[in-house]
mmCIF file of C-alpha atoms and ligand atoms in Angstrom:
data_model
loop_
_atom_site.group_PDB
_atom_site.id
_atom_site.type_symbol
_atom_site.label_atom_id
_atom_site.label_comp_id
_atom_site.label_asym_id
_atom_site.label_seq_id
_atom_site.Cartn_x
_atom_site.Cartn_y
_atom_site.Cartn_z
ATOM 1 C CA UNK A 1 -20.077 13.429 -13.760
ATOM 2 C CA UNK A 2 -20.231 9.531 -13.589
ATOM 3 C CA UNK A 3 -22.783 8.408 -11.099
ATOM 4 C CA UNK A 4 -20.514 6.009 -9.660
ATOM 5 C CA UNK A 5 -17.694 8.248 -9.082
ATOM 6 C CA UNK A 6 -20.396 10.724 -7.365
ATOM 7 C CA UNK A 7 -21.674 7.806 -5.370
ATOM 8 C CA UNK A 8 -18.232 6.567 -4.344
ATOM 9 C CA UNK A 9 -16.934 10.253 -3.304
ATOM 10 C CA UNK A 10 -19.944 10.617 -1.129
ATOM 11 C CA UNK A 11 -18.907 7.072 0.583
ATOM 12 C CA UNK A 12 -21.125 4.728 -0.929
ATOM 13 C CA UNK A 13 -19.593 1.412 -0.141
ATOM 14 C CA UNK A 14 -21.219 -0.499 -2.978
ATOM 15 C CA UNK A 15 -20.330 2.184 -5.420
ATOM 16 C CA UNK A 16 -16.528 2.032 -4.062
ATOM 17 C CA UNK A 17 -16.644 -1.657 -4.794
ATOM 18 C CA UNK A 18 -17.835 -1.404 -7.953
ATOM 19 C CA UNK A 19 -15.257 1.339 -9.181
ATOM 20 C CA UNK A 20 -12.523 -0.851 -7.625
ATOM 21 C CA UNK A 21 -13.611 -3.575 -9.677
ATOM 22 C CA UNK A 22 -13.046 -1.564 -12.828
ATOM 23 C CA UNK A 23 -9.856 -0.986 -11.870
ATOM 24 C CA UNK A 24 -9.117 -4.626 -11.357
ATOM 25 C CA UNK A 25 -10.651 -5.318 -14.646
ATOM 26 C CA UNK A 26 -8.599 -6.520 -17.720
ATOM 27 C CA UNK A 27 -11.712 -6.005 -20.373
ATOM 28 C CA UNK A 28 -10.816 -2.827 -22.561
ATOM 29 C CA UNK A 29 -14.068 -1.383 -22.199
ATOM 30 C CA UNK A 30 -13.320 -1.105 -18.372
ATOM 31 C CA UNK A 31 -10.034 0.227 -18.731
ATOM 32 C CA UNK A 32 -11.362 2.734 -20.952
ATOM 33 C CA UNK A 33 -13.892 3.714 -17.941
ATOM 34 C CA UNK A 34 -10.810 4.125 -15.579
ATOM 35 C CA UNK A 35 -9.271 6.623 -17.977
ATOM 36 C CA UNK A 36 -12.686 8.817 -17.834
ATOM 37 C CA UNK A 37 -12.704 8.322 -14.066
ATOM 38 C CA UNK A 38 -9.232 9.523 -13.810
ATOM 39 C CA UNK A 39 -10.067 12.843 -15.870
ATOM 40 C CA UNK A 40 -13.086 13.434 -13.733
ATOM 41 C CA UNK A 41 -11.196 13.384 -10.426
ATOM 42 C CA UNK A 42 -8.577 15.398 -11.608
ATOM 43 C CA UNK A 43 -11.132 17.790 -13.179
ATOM 44 C CA UNK A 44 -12.867 17.747 -9.739
ATOM 45 C CA UNK A 45 -9.504 18.136 -8.148
ATOM 46 C CA UNK A 46 -10.128 15.271 -5.558
ATOM 47 C CA UNK A 47 -7.976 15.084 -2.586
ATOM 48 C CA UNK A 48 -4.693 12.970 -2.727
ATOM 49 C CA UNK A 49 -4.950 10.811 0.961
ATOM 50 C CA UNK A 50 -1.738 9.366 2.214
ATOM 51 C CA UNK A 51 -0.717 5.951 1.431
ATOM 52 C CA UNK A 52 0.577 4.276 4.299
ATOM 53 C CA UNK A 53 2.147 0.465 3.953
ATOM 54 C CA UNK A 54 2.329 -1.737 6.955
ATOM 55 C CA UNK A 55 4.261 -5.227 6.657
ATOM 56 C CA UNK A 56 5.830 -7.977 8.889
ATOM 57 C CA UNK A 57 6.235 -11.411 9.199
ATOM 58 C CA UNK A 58 3.022 -13.463 9.463
ATOM 59 C CA UNK A 59 1.212 -13.359 12.504
ATOM 60 C CA UNK A 60 3.296 -10.256 13.831
ATOM 61 C CA UNK A 61 0.157 -8.596 14.562
ATOM 62 C CA UNK A 62 -0.518 -6.287 11.616
ATOM 63 C CA UNK A 63 -4.427 -6.720 11.392
ATOM 64 C CA UNK A 64 -4.787 -6.264 15.287
ATOM 65 C CA UNK A 65 -2.577 -3.125 14.942
ATOM 66 C CA UNK A 66 -4.321 -1.655 12.019
ATOM 67 C CA UNK A 67 -7.740 -2.024 13.810
ATOM 68 C CA UNK A 68 -6.612 -0.221 16.733
ATOM 69 C CA UNK A 69 -4.626 2.406 14.606
ATOM 70 C CA UNK A 70 -7.663 3.049 12.849
ATOM 71 C CA UNK A 71 -9.769 3.678 16.035
ATOM 72 C CA UNK A 72 -7.030 5.808 17.190
ATOM 73 C CA UNK A 73 -7.042 8.100 13.890
ATOM 74 C CA UNK A 74 -10.680 8.442 13.550
ATOM 75 C CA UNK A 75 -10.663 9.822 16.802
ATOM 76 C CA UNK A 76 -7.628 11.959 16.367
ATOM 77 C CA UNK A 77 -8.733 13.255 12.897
ATOM 78 C CA UNK A 78 -12.399 13.828 13.278
ATOM 79 C CA UNK A 79 -12.952 14.448 9.503
ATOM 80 C CA UNK A 80 -10.635 11.735 8.007
ATOM 81 C CA UNK A 81 -11.938 8.754 5.961
ATOM 82 C CA UNK A 82 -9.747 5.809 6.064
ATOM 83 C CA UNK A 83 -9.320 2.995 3.753
ATOM 84 C CA UNK A 84 -7.770 -0.267 4.426
ATOM 85 C CA UNK A 85 -6.453 -2.679 1.409
ATOM 86 C CA UNK A 86 -5.058 -6.104 2.927
ATOM 87 C CA UNK A 87 -3.083 -8.041 0.436
ATOM 88 C CA UNK A 88 -3.744 -11.651 1.360
ATOM 89 C CA UNK A 89 -1.522 -14.466 0.402
ATOM 90 C CA UNK A 90 -3.058 -16.391 -2.689
ATOM 91 C CA UNK A 91 -3.842 -19.936 -2.034
ATOM 92 C CA UNK A 92 -1.281 -21.712 -4.584
ATOM 93 C CA UNK A 93 -4.488 -24.431 -4.392
ATOM 94 C CA UNK A 94 -7.380 -22.384 -5.497
ATOM 95 C CA UNK A 95 -5.347 -19.548 -6.444
ATOM 96 C CA UNK A 96 -8.036 -17.277 -4.447
ATOM 97 C CA UNK A 97 -7.232 -15.208 -2.015
ATOM 98 C CA UNK A 98 -7.529 -16.406 1.627
ATOM 99 C CA UNK A 99 -9.978 -14.417 3.669
ATOM 100 C CA UNK A 100 -8.811 -14.581 7.056
ATOM 101 C CA UNK A 101 -8.377 -10.985 7.239
ATOM 102 C CA UNK A 102 -11.789 -10.318 6.675
ATOM 103 C CA UNK A 103 -12.495 -11.761 10.053
ATOM 104 C CA UNK A 104 -10.004 -10.075 11.580
ATOM 105 C CA UNK A 105 -10.245 -6.700 10.884
ATOM 106 C CA UNK A 106 -13.857 -5.475 11.566
ATOM 107 C CA UNK A 107 -14.870 -2.118 10.791
ATOM 108 C CA UNK A 108 -18.529 -3.194 11.541
ATOM 109 C CA UNK A 109 -20.720 -0.411 9.966
ATOM 110 C CA UNK A 110 -18.639 2.531 10.349
ATOM 111 C CA UNK A 111 -19.024 5.074 7.786
ATOM 112 C CA UNK A 112 -15.796 6.610 7.829
ATOM 113 C CA UNK A 113 -13.848 3.239 6.767
ATOM 114 C CA UNK A 114 -13.737 0.699 4.041
ATOM 115 C CA UNK A 115 -11.929 -2.561 3.826
ATOM 116 C CA UNK A 116 -10.730 -4.267 0.714
ATOM 117 C CA UNK A 117 -8.940 -7.559 0.403
ATOM 118 C CA UNK A 118 -6.525 -8.273 -2.719
ATOM 119 C CA UNK A 119 -5.137 -11.258 -3.696
ATOM 120 C CA UNK A 120 -1.129 -11.130 -3.671
ATOM 121 C CA UNK A 121 0.993 -12.632 -6.199
ATOM 122 C CA UNK A 122 4.838 -13.921 -5.455
ATOM 123 C CA UNK A 123 5.776 -13.210 -9.053
ATOM 124 C CA UNK A 124 4.633 -9.721 -8.709
ATOM 125 C CA UNK A 125 6.811 -9.320 -5.220
ATOM 126 C CA UNK A 126 3.870 -10.224 -2.909
ATOM 127 C CA UNK A 127 1.566 -7.372 -3.983
ATOM 128 C CA UNK A 128 -1.237 -7.775 -6.415
ATOM 129 C CA UNK A 129 -1.501 -7.130 -10.387
ATOM 130 C CA UNK A 130 -3.444 -4.234 -9.835
ATOM 131 C CA UNK A 131 -2.751 -3.028 -6.153
ATOM 132 C CA UNK A 132 -1.092 -0.077 -7.102
ATOM 133 C CA UNK A 133 -3.875 1.092 -9.365
ATOM 134 C CA UNK A 134 -6.440 0.480 -6.585
ATOM 135 C CA UNK A 135 -4.575 2.423 -4.014
ATOM 136 C CA UNK A 136 -4.043 5.044 -6.454
ATOM 137 C CA UNK A 137 -7.750 5.531 -6.817
ATOM 138 C CA UNK A 138 -8.632 5.004 -3.194
ATOM 139 C CA UNK A 139 -6.575 7.807 -1.972
ATOM 140 C CA UNK A 140 -8.492 10.136 -4.335
ATOM 141 C CA UNK A 141 -11.537 8.902 -2.272
ATOM 142 C CA UNK A 142 -10.119 8.760 1.298
ATOM 143 C CA UNK A 143 -7.973 10.767 3.474
ATOM 144 C CA UNK A 144 -5.519 7.608 4.338
ATOM 145 C CA UNK A 145 -5.209 4.322 2.679
ATOM 146 C CA UNK A 146 -3.561 1.421 5.109
ATOM 147 C CA UNK A 147 -2.293 -1.407 3.235
ATOM 148 C CA UNK A 148 -1.370 -4.375 4.798
ATOM 149 C CA UNK A 149 1.246 -6.955 3.178
ATOM 150 C CA UNK A 150 2.459 -10.155 4.700
ATOM 151 C CA UNK A 151 6.315 -10.217 4.753
ATOM 152 C CA UNK A 152 7.762 -12.479 2.047
ATOM 153 C CA UNK A 153 10.755 -11.090 1.717
ATOM 154 C CA UNK A 154 10.441 -9.265 -1.389
ATOM 155 C CA UNK A 155 6.930 -7.770 -0.409
ATOM 156 C CA UNK A 156 8.788 -5.438 2.262
ATOM 157 C CA UNK A 157 10.386 -3.843 -0.817
ATOM 158 C CA UNK A 158 7.336 -3.680 -2.989
ATOM 159 C CA UNK A 159 5.381 -2.358 -0.118
ATOM 160 C CA UNK A 160 7.625 0.324 0.197
ATOM 161 C CA UNK A 161 7.516 1.532 -3.562
ATOM 162 C CA UNK A 162 3.629 1.621 -3.265
ATOM 163 C CA UNK A 163 3.318 3.671 -0.275
ATOM 164 C CA UNK A 164 4.349 7.186 1.047
ATOM 165 C CA UNK A 165 5.573 5.828 4.231
ATOM 166 C CA UNK A 166 6.031 2.193 5.165
ATOM 167 C CA UNK A 167 5.713 0.542 8.677
ATOM 168 C CA UNK A 168 7.462 -2.752 9.976
ATOM 169 C CA UNK A 169 5.575 -4.795 12.525
ATOM 170 C CA UNK A 170 8.169 -6.879 14.860
ATOM 171 C CA UNK A 171 6.683 -9.057 17.580
ATOM 172 C CA UNK A 172 8.849 -9.493 20.435
ATOM 173 C CA UNK A 173 11.678 -12.188 20.296
ATOM 174 C CA UNK A 174 10.977 -13.539 16.951
ATOM 175 C CA UNK A 175 14.253 -12.955 15.476
ATOM 176 C CA UNK A 176 12.948 -11.161 12.927
ATOM 177 C CA UNK A 177 14.763 -8.046 12.881
ATOM 178 C CA UNK A 178 17.882 -10.415 12.317
ATOM 179 C CA UNK A 179 16.627 -11.661 9.146
ATOM 180 C CA UNK A 180 15.776 -8.185 8.073
ATOM 181 C CA UNK A 181 18.920 -7.024 8.913
ATOM 182 C CA UNK A 182 20.595 -9.631 6.515
ATOM 183 C CA UNK A 183 18.140 -8.948 3.686
ATOM 184 C CA UNK A 184 18.525 -5.017 3.808
ATOM 185 C CA UNK A 185 15.078 -4.498 4.768
ATOM 186 C CA UNK A 186 15.763 -2.685 8.077
ATOM 187 C CA UNK A 187 16.718 -0.070 6.025
ATOM 188 C CA UNK A 188 13.452 0.451 4.333
ATOM 189 C CA UNK A 189 10.776 1.678 6.962
ATOM 190 C CA UNK A 190 10.171 5.096 8.327
ATOM 191 C CA UNK A 191 8.958 3.462 11.586
ATOM 192 C CA UNK A 192 9.149 0.310 13.130
ATOM 193 C CA UNK A 193 6.267 -1.066 15.496
ATOM 194 C CA UNK A 194 7.125 -3.658 18.251
ATOM 195 C CA UNK A 195 3.626 -5.525 18.786
ATOM 196 C CA UNK A 196 2.583 -7.433 21.463
ATOM 197 C CA UNK A 197 4.119 -5.395 24.276
ATOM 198 C CA UNK A 198 2.458 -6.529 27.213
ATOM 199 C CA UNK A 199 4.603 -7.265 29.546
ATOM 200 C CA UNK A 200 6.850 -4.379 30.556
ATOM 201 C CA UNK A 201 10.023 -6.485 30.725
ATOM 202 C CA UNK A 202 9.245 -7.802 27.558
ATOM 203 C CA UNK A 203 8.904 -4.652 25.881
ATOM 204 C CA UNK A 204 11.893 -3.072 27.310
ATOM 205 C CA UNK A 205 14.146 -6.070 26.246
ATOM 206 C CA UNK A 206 12.870 -5.945 22.411
ATOM 207 C CA UNK A 207 13.267 -2.051 22.205
ATOM 208 C CA UNK A 208 16.705 -2.561 23.463
ATOM 209 C CA UNK A 209 17.642 -5.326 21.087
ATOM 210 C CA UNK A 210 15.886 -3.373 18.077
ATOM 211 C CA UNK A 211 17.422 -0.255 19.095
ATOM 212 C CA UNK A 212 21.090 -1.656 18.824
ATOM 213 C CA UNK A 213 20.243 -3.141 15.541
ATOM 214 C CA UNK A 214 19.346 0.363 14.544
ATOM 215 C CA UNK A 215 22.275 1.965 16.211
ATOM 216 C CA UNK A 216 24.544 -0.340 14.209
ATOM 217 C CA UNK A 217 22.899 0.830 10.663
ATOM 218 C CA UNK A 218 23.169 4.237 11.677
ATOM 219 C CA UNK A 219 27.001 3.920 12.135
ATOM 220 C CA UNK A 220 26.951 2.295 8.722
ATOM 221 C CA UNK A 221 25.042 4.930 7.066
ATOM 222 C CA UNK A 222 25.078 8.177 8.854
ATOM 223 C CA UNK A 223 23.331 10.148 6.164
ATOM 224 C CA UNK A 224 19.851 8.750 6.490
ATOM 225 C CA UNK A 225 17.241 9.767 8.962
ATOM 226 C CA UNK A 226 16.689 7.563 11.744
ATOM 227 C CA UNK A 227 13.514 5.671 11.913
ATOM 228 C CA UNK A 228 11.064 6.126 14.494
ATOM 229 C CA UNK A 229 10.120 2.966 17.044
ATOM 230 C CA UNK A 230 6.704 2.610 18.611
ATOM 231 C CA UNK A 231 5.669 -0.070 20.920
ATOM 232 C CA UNK A 232 2.053 -1.486 20.921
ATOM 233 C CA UNK A 233 -0.286 -3.515 23.148
ATOM 234 C CA UNK A 234 -3.680 -4.456 21.734
ATOM 235 C CA UNK A 235 -4.351 -6.198 25.325
ATOM 236 C CA UNK A 236 -3.213 -3.006 27.300
ATOM 237 C CA UNK A 237 -4.380 -0.601 24.429
ATOM 238 C CA UNK A 238 -1.196 1.260 24.441
ATOM 239 C CA UNK A 239 1.189 3.139 21.746
ATOM 240 C CA UNK A 240 -1.820 3.304 19.084
ATOM 241 C CA UNK A 241 -2.306 6.963 20.048
ATOM 242 C CA UNK A 242 1.522 7.873 19.547
ATOM 243 C CA UNK A 243 1.692 5.837 16.163
ATOM 244 C CA UNK A 244 -1.674 7.691 14.770
ATOM 245 C CA UNK A 245 -0.132 11.226 15.568
ATOM 246 C CA UNK A 246 3.102 10.028 13.413
ATOM 247 C CA UNK A 247 0.792 8.969 10.734
ATOM 248 C CA UNK A 248 -1.396 12.224 10.851
ATOM 249 C CA UNK A 249 1.972 14.275 10.603
ATOM 250 C CA UNK A 250 3.070 12.380 7.599
ATOM 251 C CA UNK A 251 3.158 13.945 4.274
ATOM 252 C CA UNK A 252 2.375 12.375 0.727
ATOM 253 C CA UNK A 253 5.521 12.102 -1.866
ATOM 254 C CA UNK A 254 6.051 15.284 -3.681
ATOM 255 C CA UNK A 255 5.116 15.373 -7.372
ATOM 256 C CA UNK A 256 8.480 14.300 -8.758
ATOM 257 C CA UNK A 257 8.638 11.256 -6.618
ATOM 258 C CA UNK A 258 5.218 10.240 -7.464
ATOM 259 C CA UNK A 259 5.667 10.386 -10.958
ATOM 260 C CA UNK A 260 8.800 8.031 -10.455
ATOM 261 C CA UNK A 261 6.636 5.615 -8.494
ATOM 262 C CA UNK A 262 3.983 5.555 -11.452
ATOM 263 C CA UNK A 263 6.749 4.843 -14.074
ATOM 264 C CA UNK A 264 7.984 2.038 -11.597
ATOM 265 C CA UNK A 265 4.644 0.178 -11.694
ATOM 266 C CA UNK A 266 4.252 0.965 -15.554
ATOM 267 C CA UNK A 267 7.944 -0.517 -16.157
ATOM 268 C CA UNK A 268 7.063 -3.510 -13.572
ATOM 269 C CA UNK A 269 3.803 -4.359 -15.480
ATOM 270 C CA UNK A 270 5.595 -4.242 -18.644
ATOM 271 C CA UNK A 271 8.023 -6.517 -17.722
ATOM 272 C CA UNK A 272 5.594 -8.944 -16.228
ATOM 273 C CA UNK A 273 3.360 -9.326 -19.463
ATOM 274 C CA UNK A 274 6.200 -8.796 -22.032
ATOM 275 C CA UNK A 275 9.503 -9.585 -20.134
ATOM 276 C CA UNK A 276 12.681 -7.364 -20.940
ATOM 277 C CA UNK A 277 11.512 -7.663 -24.618
ATOM 278 C CA UNK A 278 8.277 -5.401 -24.104
ATOM 279 C CA UNK A 279 10.867 -2.779 -22.247
ATOM 280 C CA UNK A 280 13.250 -2.699 -24.972
ATOM 281 C CA UNK A 281 10.107 -2.050 -27.350
ATOM 282 C CA UNK A 282 8.535 0.825 -25.718
ATOM 283 C CA UNK A 283 10.733 1.381 -22.432
ATOM 284 C CA UNK A 284 11.446 4.862 -23.878
ATOM 285 C CA UNK A 285 7.864 5.780 -23.951
ATOM 286 C CA UNK A 286 7.196 5.416 -20.255
ATOM 287 C CA UNK A 287 8.501 8.833 -19.357
ATOM 288 C CA UNK A 288 5.504 10.883 -18.506
ATOM 289 C CA UNK A 289 4.740 13.826 -20.792
ATOM 290 C CA UNK A 290 2.934 17.262 -19.278
ATOM 291 C CA UNK A 291 -0.640 16.809 -18.762
ATOM 292 C CA UNK A 292 -0.661 12.954 -19.494
ATOM 293 C CA UNK A 293 -2.398 10.772 -16.408
ATOM 294 C CA UNK A 294 -1.369 7.547 -15.290
ATOM 295 C CA UNK A 295 -4.548 5.431 -16.619
ATOM 296 C CA UNK A 296 -4.150 6.825 -19.960
ATOM 297 C CA UNK A 297 -0.513 6.723 -20.397
ATOM 298 C CA UNK A 298 -0.641 3.212 -19.100
ATOM 299 C CA UNK A 299 -3.627 2.031 -21.621
ATOM 300 C CA UNK A 300 -1.632 3.650 -24.514
ATOM 301 C CA UNK A 301 1.648 2.188 -23.755
ATOM 302 C CA UNK A 302 0.069 -1.299 -23.260
ATOM 303 C CA UNK A 303 -1.860 -1.050 -26.695
ATOM 304 C CA UNK A 304 1.249 0.463 -28.572
ATOM 305 C CA UNK A 305 3.008 -2.573 -27.315
ATOM 306 C CA UNK A 306 0.466 -5.028 -28.373
ATOM 307 C CA UNK A 307 0.699 -3.193 -32.083
ATOM 308 C CA UNK A 308 4.410 -3.574 -31.984
ATOM 309 C CA UNK A 309 4.255 -7.181 -31.339
ATOM 310 C CA UNK A 310 1.718 -7.638 -33.936
ATOM 311 C CA UNK A 311 3.848 -6.311 -36.700
HETATM 312 N N1 LIG B 401 -0.908 -10.541 23.440
HETATM 313 C C1 LIG B 401 -0.985 -9.994 22.092
HETATM 314 N N2 LIG B 401 -1.400 -10.496 21.037
HETATM 315 C C2 LIG B 401 -1.323 -9.973 20.119
HETATM 316 C C3 LIG B 401 -1.499 -8.461 19.813
HETATM 317 N N3 LIG B 401 -1.615 -8.125 18.947
HETATM 318 C C4 LIG B 401 -1.867 -9.222 18.083
HETATM 319 N N4 LIG B 401 -2.369 -10.375 18.940
HETATM 320 C C5 LIG B 401 -2.380 -11.685 18.555
HETATM 321 O O1 LIG B 401 -1.359 -12.241 17.683
HETATM 322 C C6 LIG B 401 -2.019 -12.953 16.459
HETATM 323 C C7 LIG B 401 -1.953 -12.635 15.324
HETATM 324 O O2 LIG B 401 -2.339 -10.991 15.188
HETATM 325 P P1 LIG B 401 -2.707 -11.008 13.577
HETATM 326 O O3 LIG B 401 -3.146 -9.429 13.962
HETATM 327 O O4 LIG B 401 -3.921 -11.671 13.006
HETATM 328 O O5 LIG B 401 -1.390 -10.757 12.991
HETATM 329 P P2 LIG B 401 -1.267 -10.638 11.309
HETATM 330 O O6 LIG B 401 0.359 -10.075 11.255
HETATM 331 O O7 LIG B 401 -2.251 -9.698 10.958
HETATM 332 O O8 LIG B 401 -1.212 -12.110 10.666
HETATM 333 P P3 LIG B 401 -1.396 -12.541 9.168
HETATM 334 O O9 LIG B 401 -2.016 -11.467 8.445
HETATM 335 O O10 LIG B 401 -1.777 -13.675 9.337
HETATM 336 O O11 LIG B 401 0.102 -12.441 9.034
HETATM 337 C C8 LIG B 401 -3.523 -13.054 17.160
HETATM 338 O O12 LIG B 401 -3.880 -14.238 18.026
HETATM 339 C C9 LIG B 401 -3.728 -11.940 17.925
HETATM 340 O O13 LIG B 401 -4.625 -11.721 18.957
HETATM 341 C C10 LIG B 401 -0.993 -8.005 21.177
HETATM 342 O O14 LIG B 401 -0.608 -6.574 20.963
HETATM 343 N N5 LIG B 401 -0.764 -8.585 22.298
HETATM 344 MG MG1 LIG B 402 -3.351 -9.986 9.079
#
């Protein structure tokens, strides 16, 4: 087996970082390696961890929440290994990702956790160009992959496309849920987390506000499952255990939904690089055939498209 993959499966953080770099690389030779890695993961029958997305307005308390949630999960699930991917807004000036989250989410030397930040791209709805591929890789190496993305409108929707379940963080009295109601985002998450519930009175009132919005939505669409609501406080250290339980009980998407998700991200990539023209040229080839895996499918599609354009 590929040495890098062996070491990554054993939890070697340097190996994992190198492996991720392959999945972020645009070089043809690296992309070929990704195909080999994927084939080996399939042959090894490596597990498929849960992908959980967490989004919410800037400063809502997402990183703090992740820190406490991961601690609670590590306790509750003694065998679990957890990866966190923070999708940072890119600086319009430097083009690089802001590293603020690195300083906030601090797992120290914990062997069972891994942290990675990725630059987001507004043109791609607020997630990075390779975020899906990287998360897809990480879930083969970890039991849980938590993805933090800053809510900038479209990114709530993109993160829900990417993840098996999505959480939306709301801070008390931010008025965020009114904005989210208007933009249809309230209908997306499987769970809401009211953060910073340090004062009982404050917590009660924000819960009431959120609950009445959710009741309203439920009246409009009674067929959908009502989402769960959690209240957390990093000061009082409350609510994280309940949220950890919710996540531990959640299941990944079924195979059909997973294929649909892969098709979505392939389409998105083709559209991003080649526009509607690209989709018209090879859109009909996107449909997966039996036994064909994502990385190889992606590479074949993009190569076919290059050939089609040259003709
Ligand atoms: N009182 C209180 N403050 C909190 C709590 N959770 C987070 N904060 C504070 O809220 C601020 C923002 O928290 P972050 O966790 O960085 O929020 P974020 O949503 O990750 O922020 P961005 O990634 O910048 O969008 C920090 O100053 C935290 O200390 C909480 O439960 N109670
Ligand atoms: Mg953050």
